[in-house]
mmCIF file of C-alpha atoms in Angstrom:
data_model
loop_
_atom_site.group_PDB
_atom_site.id
_atom_site.type_symbol
_atom_site.label_atom_id
_atom_site.label_comp_id
_atom_site.label_asym_id
_atom_site.label_seq_id
_atom_site.Cartn_x
_atom_site.Cartn_y
_atom_site.Cartn_z
ATOM 1 C CA MET X 7 120.396 -85.384 -71.896
ATOM 2 C CA THR X 8 117.755 -83.897 -73.241
ATOM 3 C CA GLN X 9 116.491 -80.443 -71.581
ATOM 4 C CA LYS X 10 113.704 -82.154 -70.371
ATOM 5 C CA SER X 11 115.128 -85.042 -68.704
ATOM 6 C CA ILE X 12 117.257 -82.067 -66.742
ATOM 7 C CA GLU X 13 114.775 -80.035 -65.762
ATOM 8 C CA GLU X 14 112.360 -83.736 -64.578
ATOM 9 C CA VAL X 15 115.987 -84.267 -62.669
ATOM 10 C CA LYS X 16 116.512 -80.829 -61.718
ATOM 11 C CA PHE X 17 112.648 -81.210 -60.205
ATOM 12 C CA GLU X 18 113.776 -84.099 -58.438
ATOM 13 C CA GLU X 19 116.695 -82.748 -56.011
ATOM 14 C CA ALA X 20 114.045 -79.726 -55.583
ATOM 15 C CA LYS X 21 112.297 -82.338 -54.138
ATOM 16 C CA LYS X 22 115.029 -83.536 -52.108
ATOM 17 C CA LEU X 23 115.868 -80.122 -50.484
ATOM 18 C CA VAL X 24 112.314 -79.307 -49.735
ATOM 19 C CA ALA X 25 112.617 -82.505 -47.434
ATOM 20 C CA GLU X 26 115.413 -81.359 -45.749
ATOM 21 C CA ILE X 27 113.920 -77.553 -45.394
ATOM 22 C CA GLN X 28 111.191 -79.441 -43.433
ATOM 23 C CA THR X 29 113.517 -81.509 -41.254
ATOM 24 C CA ILE X 30 115.720 -78.878 -40.318
ATOM 25 C CA ALA X 31 112.161 -76.455 -39.402
ATOM 26 C CA THR X 32 110.500 -79.518 -38.138
ATOM 27 C CA PHE X 33 113.405 -79.891 -35.415
ATOM 28 C CA ASN X 34 114.498 -76.671 -34.494
ATOM 29 C CA GLU X 35 112.207 -74.175 -32.717
ATOM 30 C CA ASN X 36 112.531 -70.822 -33.770
ATOM 31 C CA ILE X 37 112.799 -72.253 -37.771
ATOM 32 C CA THR X 38 108.808 -71.387 -39.738
ATOM 33 C CA CYS X 39 109.370 -72.519 -43.559
ATOM 34 C CA ALA X 40 106.888 -72.102 -46.541
ATOM 35 C CA VAL X 41 108.138 -73.793 -49.663
ATOM 36 C CA ASN X 42 106.524 -74.345 -53.154
ATOM 37 C CA ILE X 43 108.378 -75.786 -56.207
ATOM 38 C CA SER X 44 106.351 -76.628 -59.250
ATOM 39 C CA PHE X 45 107.209 -78.527 -63.002
ATOM 40 C CA ASN X 46 104.951 -78.157 -66.337
ATOM 41 C CA ASP X 47 106.572 -81.151 -68.001
ATOM 42 C CA GLY X 48 104.079 -80.047 -70.679
ATOM 43 C CA LYS X 49 101.479 -82.563 -69.204
ATOM 44 C CA GLY X 50 100.649 -80.760 -66.341
ATOM 45 C CA VAL X 51 101.946 -79.405 -63.388
ATOM 46 C CA HIS X 52 103.596 -81.493 -60.829
ATOM 47 C CA SER X 53 104.357 -79.933 -57.340
ATOM 48 C CA ALA X 54 106.465 -80.494 -53.697
ATOM 49 C CA SER X 55 104.814 -77.826 -51.243
ATOM 50 C CA SER X 56 105.755 -77.761 -47.383
ATOM 51 C CA ALA X 57 104.620 -75.520 -44.845
ATOM 52 C CA LEU X 58 105.538 -75.612 -41.051
ATOM 53 C CA GLY X 59 104.286 -72.987 -38.752
ATOM 54 C CA GLY X 60 104.066 -72.512 -35.368
ATOM 55 C CA ALA X 61 107.625 -74.186 -35.161
ATOM 56 C CA VAL X 62 107.803 -73.357 -31.203
ATOM 57 C CA ASN X 63 104.714 -75.379 -30.092
ATOM 58 C CA GLY X 64 106.048 -78.959 -32.133
ATOM 59 C CA PHE X 65 109.635 -78.613 -30.725
ATOM 60 C CA LYS X 66 108.013 -78.258 -27.278
ATOM 61 C CA LYS X 67 105.499 -81.549 -27.914
ATOM 62 C CA PHE X 68 108.598 -83.172 -29.603
ATOM 63 C CA LYS X 69 110.928 -82.509 -26.571
ATOM 64 C CA GLN X 70 108.117 -83.213 -24.195
ATOM 65 C CA GLU X 71 107.497 -86.565 -25.220
ATOM 66 C CA ALA X 72 111.362 -87.101 -25.637
ATOM 67 C CA LYS X 73 111.330 -86.329 -22.066
ATOM 68 C CA GLU X 74 108.499 -88.641 -21.115
ATOM 69 C CA ASN X 75 109.831 -91.340 -23.183
ATOM 70 C CA SER X 76 113.144 -90.867 -21.055
ATOM 71 C CA ASP X 77 111.287 -90.657 -17.912
ATOM 72 C CA GLU X 78 109.808 -94.195 -18.824
ATOM 73 C CA ASN X 79 112.870 -96.017 -19.913
ATOM 74 C CA ASN X 80 114.621 -95.123 -16.617
#
């Protein structure tokens, strides 16, 4: 593999990690995250970003909707 292809693979792996971190922050009450990665392939800069704030409010909304759905099913 060339250095460029190795870097492209690593960038793809890093994007997967961003998605995992985003999932963790979305579904956990007290976790907030901000992530940015970029890759310059010589033709342009490619980036993946995630910024999740107000995690407590999102988690409370998620729990409330889950409770409402559960109540409807019972």
